[in-house]
């Protein structure tokens, strides 16, 4: 505790006043005490700088972690935060992080002592999360607010480093996005084998979009881009989006449009507050509206259930909301069931069909799965044998079949007819 804090706490303390009373100073003491308190407040106002970070702020958790890591190592009051981490083997490891608990802590930063006060309101709840309202207040001598900028930036960088090589999934909770599960190990984009050129086209388009915000603002075009991946199940739509997010070092915000309680207003808000560097994913968009539009009765029933309306979704997609780059992906198995208004340019700028396996895909999947010198010739024989059946086959079916024969690649060529019976 610094000298000034010591005096400050004394001045807040009723016994301090009582002490004066004991020395017989009576009413004079009260006047003195007031003057002393007043000068301390003045001193604080002019020579101390305070930063208040409420729990709703994005920096809140980063800051607590940073304080633990960098500064308040000697602090005695800790609270635990349990998290899960995926190792390279895929195994999940549990880790325990200690963060400063409710109370007062001190640490030194760049030669300055900083007081950290973490407080929890007993009476106030964060209504969105249903948890007690908390605040962290940092107090330091001086007037240099740049010190706080660098602390916040260091805390952010440290949090980012922690998630290096990982993809964070977010889910909507109330009007906020919350991390869902543990950060997953990035899926390499080459591990999702799409037909020739498809992955490259999408990747090029997204990268170009991210690199050119100025192009959009110069022309007054909202800085957002919509993608629709459509095609049969098990062909890699979701896997590709996950791998793409990993490649771009983005997170993924998954929204289920059929969710009860997801109203037009909430959707609009969620789209505008999506975390920086994230892809918004609306999966199976056909399922949310197709049945609803079938007849007026069903439509009326759905609207009574507090769900997103079709016109609400269109407005949200058009909204000016975010100033950040907004990348939105939609997937569907049935593009013909989608209302043309939903997928018109401006709402969906790029449409890609992700279909059953082509010859190239069959060969490439074989080569990725079975390594070794003779694999090149076996890959082409495998593709020939599959195509002879003239039946559509999805990459998910091929993956399942390979898993079944993972130890013996020769057998893969003799049992090809089993591809369709295994799944
Ligand atoms: N093109 C692909 N390359 C590699 N693996 C794939 C590919 N397509 C699918 N898979 C594998 O099949 C499984 C299912 O794929 P995924 O969920 O991405 O398909 P989807 O097209 O999104 O299906 P749905 O339309 O049912 O959501 C995953 O385990 C994935 O690894």
XYZ file of C-alpha atoms and ligand atoms in Angstrom:
454
model
C 0.000 0.000 0.000
C 1.369 3.394 -0.910
C 1.491 6.243 1.552
C -1.306 8.071 -0.154
C -3.529 4.961 -0.092
C -2.765 4.556 3.548
C -3.891 8.102 4.231
C -6.809 7.736 1.873
C -8.054 4.666 3.716
C -7.591 6.471 7.023
C -9.630 9.384 5.805
C -12.462 7.012 4.801
C -12.316 5.342 8.166
C -14.834 6.477 10.854
C -12.376 5.537 13.636
C -10.067 8.192 12.314
C -12.674 10.791 13.283
C -13.245 9.020 16.600
C -9.498 9.206 17.242
C -9.633 12.951 17.021
C -12.555 12.901 19.432
C -10.461 11.009 21.978
C -7.800 13.653 21.830
C -10.465 16.106 22.811
C -10.471 18.082 19.659
C -14.274 17.817 19.379
C -15.923 19.788 16.633
C -12.573 21.225 15.505
C -11.425 17.726 14.637
C -14.409 17.230 12.381
C -13.503 20.411 10.518
C -9.874 19.338 10.270
C -10.905 15.905 9.089
C -13.104 17.375 6.363
C -10.280 19.609 5.202
C -7.867 16.676 5.173
C -10.312 14.492 3.249
C -10.977 17.315 0.818
C -7.290 17.820 0.124
C -6.830 14.087 -0.424
C -9.674 14.025 -2.937
C -8.125 17.040 -4.636
C -4.740 15.293 -4.613
C -6.278 12.163 -6.113
C -8.175 14.142 -8.711
C -5.032 15.916 -9.884
C -2.268 13.375 -9.432
C -3.862 9.998 -9.825
C -5.384 8.436 -12.857
C -8.025 5.767 -12.704
C -9.288 3.334 -15.290
C -12.531 1.482 -14.784
C -13.178 -1.665 -16.837
C -16.661 -3.161 -16.437
C -17.220 -6.899 -16.938
C -19.230 -6.272 -20.118
C -16.168 -4.846 -21.815
C -14.223 -7.106 -24.171
C -10.946 -6.288 -22.369
C -12.186 -7.455 -18.989
C -11.020 -11.095 -19.064
C -7.847 -10.229 -20.986
C -6.939 -7.683 -18.353
C -7.441 -10.066 -15.440
C -5.281 -12.689 -17.153
C -2.623 -10.140 -17.953
C -2.496 -8.814 -14.408
C -1.980 -12.343 -13.110
C 0.663 -13.154 -15.709
C 2.618 -9.915 -15.602
C 2.125 -8.234 -12.356
C 0.269 -9.450 -9.383
C 2.145 -12.713 -9.036
C 2.534 -12.266 -5.351
C -1.141 -11.620 -4.871
C -2.715 -13.862 -2.262
C -6.376 -13.662 -3.259
C -6.850 -15.685 -6.405
C -9.859 -17.219 -8.087
C -9.667 -20.092 -10.519
C -10.758 -20.225 -14.126
C -10.830 -23.687 -15.689
C -10.370 -24.054 -19.423
C -9.813 -26.830 -21.926
C -7.032 -26.963 -24.442
C -6.711 -29.303 -27.405
C -3.250 -30.799 -27.883
C -1.783 -31.747 -31.276
C -2.863 -35.335 -30.695
C -6.448 -34.137 -30.376
C -6.409 -34.920 -26.653
C -8.099 -32.378 -24.412
C -6.046 -30.989 -21.557
C -7.600 -29.153 -18.646
C -5.819 -26.037 -17.484
C -6.396 -23.904 -14.414
C -5.714 -20.208 -14.628
C -5.568 -18.129 -11.509
C -6.901 -14.629 -11.789
C -7.024 -11.902 -9.129
C -10.121 -12.464 -7.048
C -12.448 -9.809 -5.678
C -10.411 -7.396 -3.521
C -7.380 -5.155 -3.808
C -4.090 -6.079 -5.481
C -0.936 -4.195 -6.398
C 1.534 -4.583 -9.196
C 4.302 -2.601 -10.779
C 4.273 -1.571 -14.423
C 7.080 0.415 -16.044
C 8.265 1.696 -12.679
C 4.787 2.744 -11.502
C 2.829 1.026 -8.771
C -0.740 0.308 -9.806
C -3.564 -0.546 -7.507
C -6.126 -3.049 -8.859
C -9.513 -3.189 -7.278
C -11.849 -5.921 -8.424
C -15.348 -5.356 -7.099
C -18.517 -7.387 -7.416
C -21.957 -5.873 -6.977
C -24.224 -7.975 -4.821
C -27.400 -6.271 -5.975
C -26.742 -5.748 -9.678
C -26.802 -8.471 -12.299
C -25.547 -8.403 -15.837
C -28.988 -9.098 -17.265
C -27.670 -10.689 -20.441
C -25.418 -13.184 -18.741
C -27.198 -13.573 -15.412
C -23.940 -13.092 -13.464
C -23.114 -10.465 -10.807
C -21.891 -7.179 -12.189
C -18.147 -6.762 -11.755
C -15.655 -3.980 -12.296
C -11.884 -3.771 -12.257
C -10.459 -0.368 -11.389
C -6.805 0.460 -11.924
C -5.368 3.449 -10.072
C -1.903 4.899 -10.546
C 0.020 8.085 -9.819
C 0.385 10.563 -12.622
C -1.757 11.690 -15.519
C -0.353 9.578 -18.302
C -3.319 7.716 -19.733
C -1.090 6.182 -22.424
C 0.119 3.741 -19.818
C -3.414 2.293 -19.744
C -3.496 2.061 -23.530
C -0.315 0.003 -23.506
C -1.589 -2.210 -20.689
C -4.827 -2.928 -22.574
C -2.942 -3.573 -25.807
C -0.461 -5.917 -24.099
C -3.381 -7.758 -22.502
C -5.074 -8.130 -25.905
C -1.878 -9.372 -27.567
C -1.345 -11.875 -24.788
C -4.894 -13.216 -25.196
C -4.381 -13.513 -28.964
C -1.104 -15.394 -28.522
C -2.880 -17.841 -26.275
C -5.194 -18.725 -29.164
C -2.523 -18.912 -31.832
C -3.110 -21.889 -34.097
C -6.644 -22.284 -32.765
C -10.081 -21.450 -34.093
C -12.530 -19.947 -31.628
C -16.210 -20.704 -32.043
C -18.759 -18.250 -30.699
C -22.403 -18.753 -29.970
C -25.102 -16.155 -29.338
C -26.145 -15.782 -25.731
C -28.684 -13.057 -25.105
C -27.459 -10.076 -27.025
C -23.793 -11.115 -26.784
C -21.421 -13.506 -28.465
C -19.782 -15.945 -26.076
C -16.964 -18.354 -26.729
C -18.378 -21.821 -27.247
C -16.352 -24.767 -25.995
C -12.576 -24.794 -26.121
C -10.641 -23.221 -28.993
C -10.135 -25.911 -31.622
C -6.942 -26.770 -33.364
C -7.006 -25.197 -36.809
C -8.015 -27.481 -39.629
C -5.536 -27.117 -42.514
C -7.338 -25.855 -45.590
C -5.679 -28.539 -47.757
C -7.381 -31.213 -45.668
C -10.734 -30.257 -47.190
C -10.628 -31.494 -50.743
C -13.039 -29.616 -52.991
C -13.407 -29.798 -56.755
C -10.632 -28.155 -58.773
C -10.418 -24.401 -58.211
C -13.357 -24.001 -55.795
C -11.329 -23.562 -52.585
C -8.827 -21.276 -54.323
C -11.630 -19.081 -55.740
C -13.283 -18.580 -52.356
C -9.997 -18.022 -50.551
C -8.862 -15.470 -53.106
C -12.176 -13.626 -52.920
C -12.202 -13.430 -49.107
C -8.568 -12.329 -48.907
C -9.147 -9.678 -51.515
C -12.168 -8.419 -49.604
C -10.246 -8.220 -46.325
C -7.337 -6.409 -47.932
C -9.399 -3.659 -49.586
C -11.675 -1.770 -47.189
C -10.813 1.478 -48.980
C -12.263 0.227 -52.250
C -15.660 -0.116 -50.564
C -15.621 3.187 -48.720
C -14.480 5.113 -51.843
C -17.540 3.844 -53.673
C -19.958 4.103 -50.751
C -20.540 0.358 -50.787
C -21.156 -1.303 -47.390
C -18.071 -3.199 -46.350
C -19.515 -6.688 -46.208
C -19.488 -9.831 -48.271
C -21.918 -12.735 -48.345
C -21.147 -16.290 -49.465
C -23.491 -19.197 -50.081
C -22.182 -22.746 -50.178
C -24.812 -25.157 -51.425
C -24.855 -28.817 -52.268
C -25.605 -32.292 -50.924
C -24.781 -33.305 -47.344
C -21.315 -34.512 -46.390
C -19.447 -32.725 -49.181
C -17.482 -30.344 -46.982
C -19.417 -27.067 -46.674
C -19.005 -26.749 -42.905
C -15.522 -28.268 -42.916
C -14.372 -25.798 -45.534
C -15.711 -22.778 -43.629
C -13.940 -23.988 -40.477
C -10.686 -24.479 -42.377
C -11.064 -21.105 -44.066
C -11.506 -19.383 -40.705
C -8.323 -21.099 -39.523
C -6.434 -19.986 -42.604
C -7.546 -16.376 -42.098
C -6.972 -16.570 -38.327
C -10.626 -15.680 -37.803
C -13.177 -17.015 -35.340
C -16.609 -18.356 -36.312
C -19.900 -17.009 -34.953
C -22.551 -19.670 -35.442
C -26.180 -18.565 -35.537
C -29.170 -20.826 -35.644
C -31.960 -18.887 -37.324
C -34.612 -21.324 -36.097
C -33.776 -20.651 -32.459
C -36.658 -19.511 -30.307
C -36.174 -16.055 -28.896
C -33.994 -14.936 -31.784
C -36.052 -11.933 -32.833
C -35.335 -9.564 -35.705
C -33.958 -6.954 -33.310
C -31.677 -9.410 -31.568
C -30.369 -10.720 -34.863
C -29.672 -7.198 -36.032
C -27.828 -6.413 -32.826
C -25.801 -9.650 -32.924
C -24.675 -9.006 -36.485
C -23.478 -5.565 -35.500
C -21.523 -6.688 -32.426
C -19.846 -9.804 -33.835
C -16.275 -10.134 -32.511
C -13.520 -8.620 -34.608
C -12.000 -11.005 -37.129
C -14.813 -13.485 -37.268
C -16.958 -15.173 -39.880
C -20.704 -15.252 -39.253
C -22.152 -18.621 -40.186
C -25.837 -19.272 -40.833
C -26.166 -23.001 -41.412
C -29.046 -24.669 -43.263
C -30.783 -21.383 -44.053
C -33.483 -23.227 -45.991
C -34.672 -24.983 -42.806
C -35.410 -21.706 -41.037
C -37.909 -20.389 -43.544
C -39.004 -22.903 -46.169
C -41.732 -24.558 -44.126
C -42.724 -21.224 -42.659
C -43.603 -19.713 -45.972
C -45.682 -22.708 -47.048
C -48.976 -21.496 -45.743
C -50.331 -18.550 -43.863
C -51.355 -20.600 -40.834
C -47.873 -21.978 -40.194
C -46.418 -18.540 -40.774
C -48.690 -16.947 -38.197
C -47.858 -19.671 -35.666
C -44.108 -19.129 -36.118
C -44.346 -15.400 -35.743
C -46.062 -15.861 -32.402
C -43.012 -17.777 -31.200
C -40.624 -14.867 -31.173
C -38.524 -15.968 -34.075
C -36.744 -14.205 -36.877
C -39.041 -13.267 -39.732
C -37.930 -13.605 -43.312
C -38.248 -9.875 -43.957
C -36.364 -9.251 -40.687
C -33.463 -11.376 -41.925
C -33.360 -9.513 -45.236
C -33.218 -6.188 -43.397
C -30.474 -7.437 -41.084
C -28.368 -8.583 -44.024
C -28.776 -5.166 -45.623
C -28.232 -3.205 -42.412
C -25.447 -0.682 -42.173
C -24.753 -1.872 -38.656
C -21.097 -2.822 -38.522
C -18.120 -0.718 -39.471
C -15.942 -3.816 -39.349
C -15.549 -6.075 -42.332
C -18.527 -8.419 -42.193
C -18.046 -11.833 -43.740
C -21.178 -13.935 -43.710
C -21.461 -17.521 -44.900
C -24.728 -19.369 -45.425
C -25.044 -23.044 -46.203
C -27.920 -25.075 -47.590
C -28.564 -28.479 -49.075
C -31.438 -27.078 -51.144
C -30.687 -23.850 -52.976
C -33.953 -24.144 -54.943
C -35.913 -23.754 -51.696
C -34.402 -20.358 -50.980
C -36.279 -17.205 -51.789
C -34.430 -15.373 -54.606
C -34.520 -12.202 -52.468
C -32.241 -13.861 -49.898
C -29.526 -14.732 -52.348
C -29.530 -11.721 -54.603
C -26.201 -9.874 -55.037
C -25.515 -7.600 -52.079
C -26.832 -10.231 -49.709
C -24.992 -13.137 -51.304
C -22.107 -12.085 -53.511
C -20.509 -15.459 -54.145
C -22.351 -18.737 -54.659
C -20.427 -21.980 -54.886
C -21.726 -25.455 -55.462
C -19.984 -28.010 -53.254
C -20.888 -31.291 -54.865
C -20.168 -35.008 -54.911
C -16.648 -36.246 -55.587
C -15.027 -35.674 -58.948
C -12.135 -37.842 -60.195
C -9.604 -35.284 -58.960
C -11.150 -35.233 -55.513
C -11.159 -39.039 -55.269
C -7.488 -39.209 -56.191
C -6.468 -36.380 -53.909
C -8.364 -37.792 -50.948
C -6.645 -41.143 -51.521
C -3.230 -39.475 -51.610
C -3.905 -37.466 -48.474
C -4.999 -40.568 -46.624
C -2.476 -43.131 -47.810
C 1.138 -42.041 -48.034
C 3.904 -43.910 -49.854
C 5.501 -44.268 -53.247
C 2.983 -46.588 -54.865
C 0.015 -44.434 -53.742
C 0.040 -42.335 -56.939
C -0.820 -45.311 -59.166
C -3.221 -46.782 -56.627
C -5.035 -43.424 -56.356
C -5.917 -43.374 -60.010
C -7.037 -47.052 -59.957
C -9.190 -46.268 -56.932
C -10.842 -43.309 -58.691
C -11.513 -45.506 -61.767
C -13.144 -48.223 -59.674
C -15.419 -45.731 -57.869
C -16.465 -43.900 -61.029
C -17.333 -47.233 -62.724
C -20.331 -47.485 -60.394
C -21.732 -44.229 -61.769
C -23.219 -43.445 -58.346
C -22.775 -40.117 -56.584
C -20.402 -40.335 -53.641
C -19.695 -37.686 -51.031
C -16.271 -37.000 -49.474
C -17.823 -37.944 -46.110
C -18.611 -41.418 -47.528
C -15.066 -41.737 -48.894
C -13.605 -40.663 -45.560
C -15.723 -43.270 -43.747
C -14.619 -45.955 -46.198
C -10.924 -45.078 -45.810
C -11.238 -45.119 -42.041
C -12.598 -48.636 -42.324
C -9.510 -49.704 -44.291
C -6.981 -47.443 -42.696
C -4.379 -50.158 -42.191
C -4.538 -51.751 -45.623
C -4.641 -49.660 -48.759
C -4.708 -52.668 -51.134
C -8.061 -53.727 -49.698
C -9.458 -50.307 -50.521
C -9.361 -51.212 -54.193
C -11.164 -54.524 -53.856
C -14.120 -53.467 -51.717
C -15.213 -50.312 -53.507
C -18.866 -51.380 -53.671
C -18.926 -51.178 -49.848
C -18.621 -47.376 -49.996
C -22.379 -47.017 -50.348
C -23.284 -49.679 -47.814
C -20.963 -48.520 -45.027
C -22.740 -45.201 -44.571
N -14.390 -32.152 -49.316
C -14.026 -32.805 -48.212
N -12.727 -33.065 -47.964
C -12.355 -33.709 -46.847
N -13.242 -34.175 -45.936
C -14.535 -33.931 -46.125
C -14.993 -33.235 -47.272
N -16.329 -33.162 -47.232
C -16.703 -33.729 -46.087
N -15.652 -34.225 -45.430
C -15.707 -34.926 -44.138
O -17.042 -35.358 -43.950
C -17.564 -34.940 -42.693
C -18.831 -34.093 -42.892
O -18.489 -32.940 -43.649
P -19.236 -31.532 -43.524
O -20.041 -31.478 -42.269
O -18.255 -30.483 -43.774
O -20.243 -31.622 -44.738
P -21.406 -30.594 -45.110
O -21.378 -30.454 -46.592
O -21.324 -29.388 -44.322
O -22.689 -31.445 -44.686
P -24.160 -30.910 -44.299
O -24.758 -30.326 -45.526
O -24.855 -32.178 -43.861
O -23.986 -29.949 -43.202
C -16.442 -34.223 -41.995
O -15.893 -35.107 -41.031
C -15.390 -33.930 -43.045
O -14.097 -34.130 -42.540
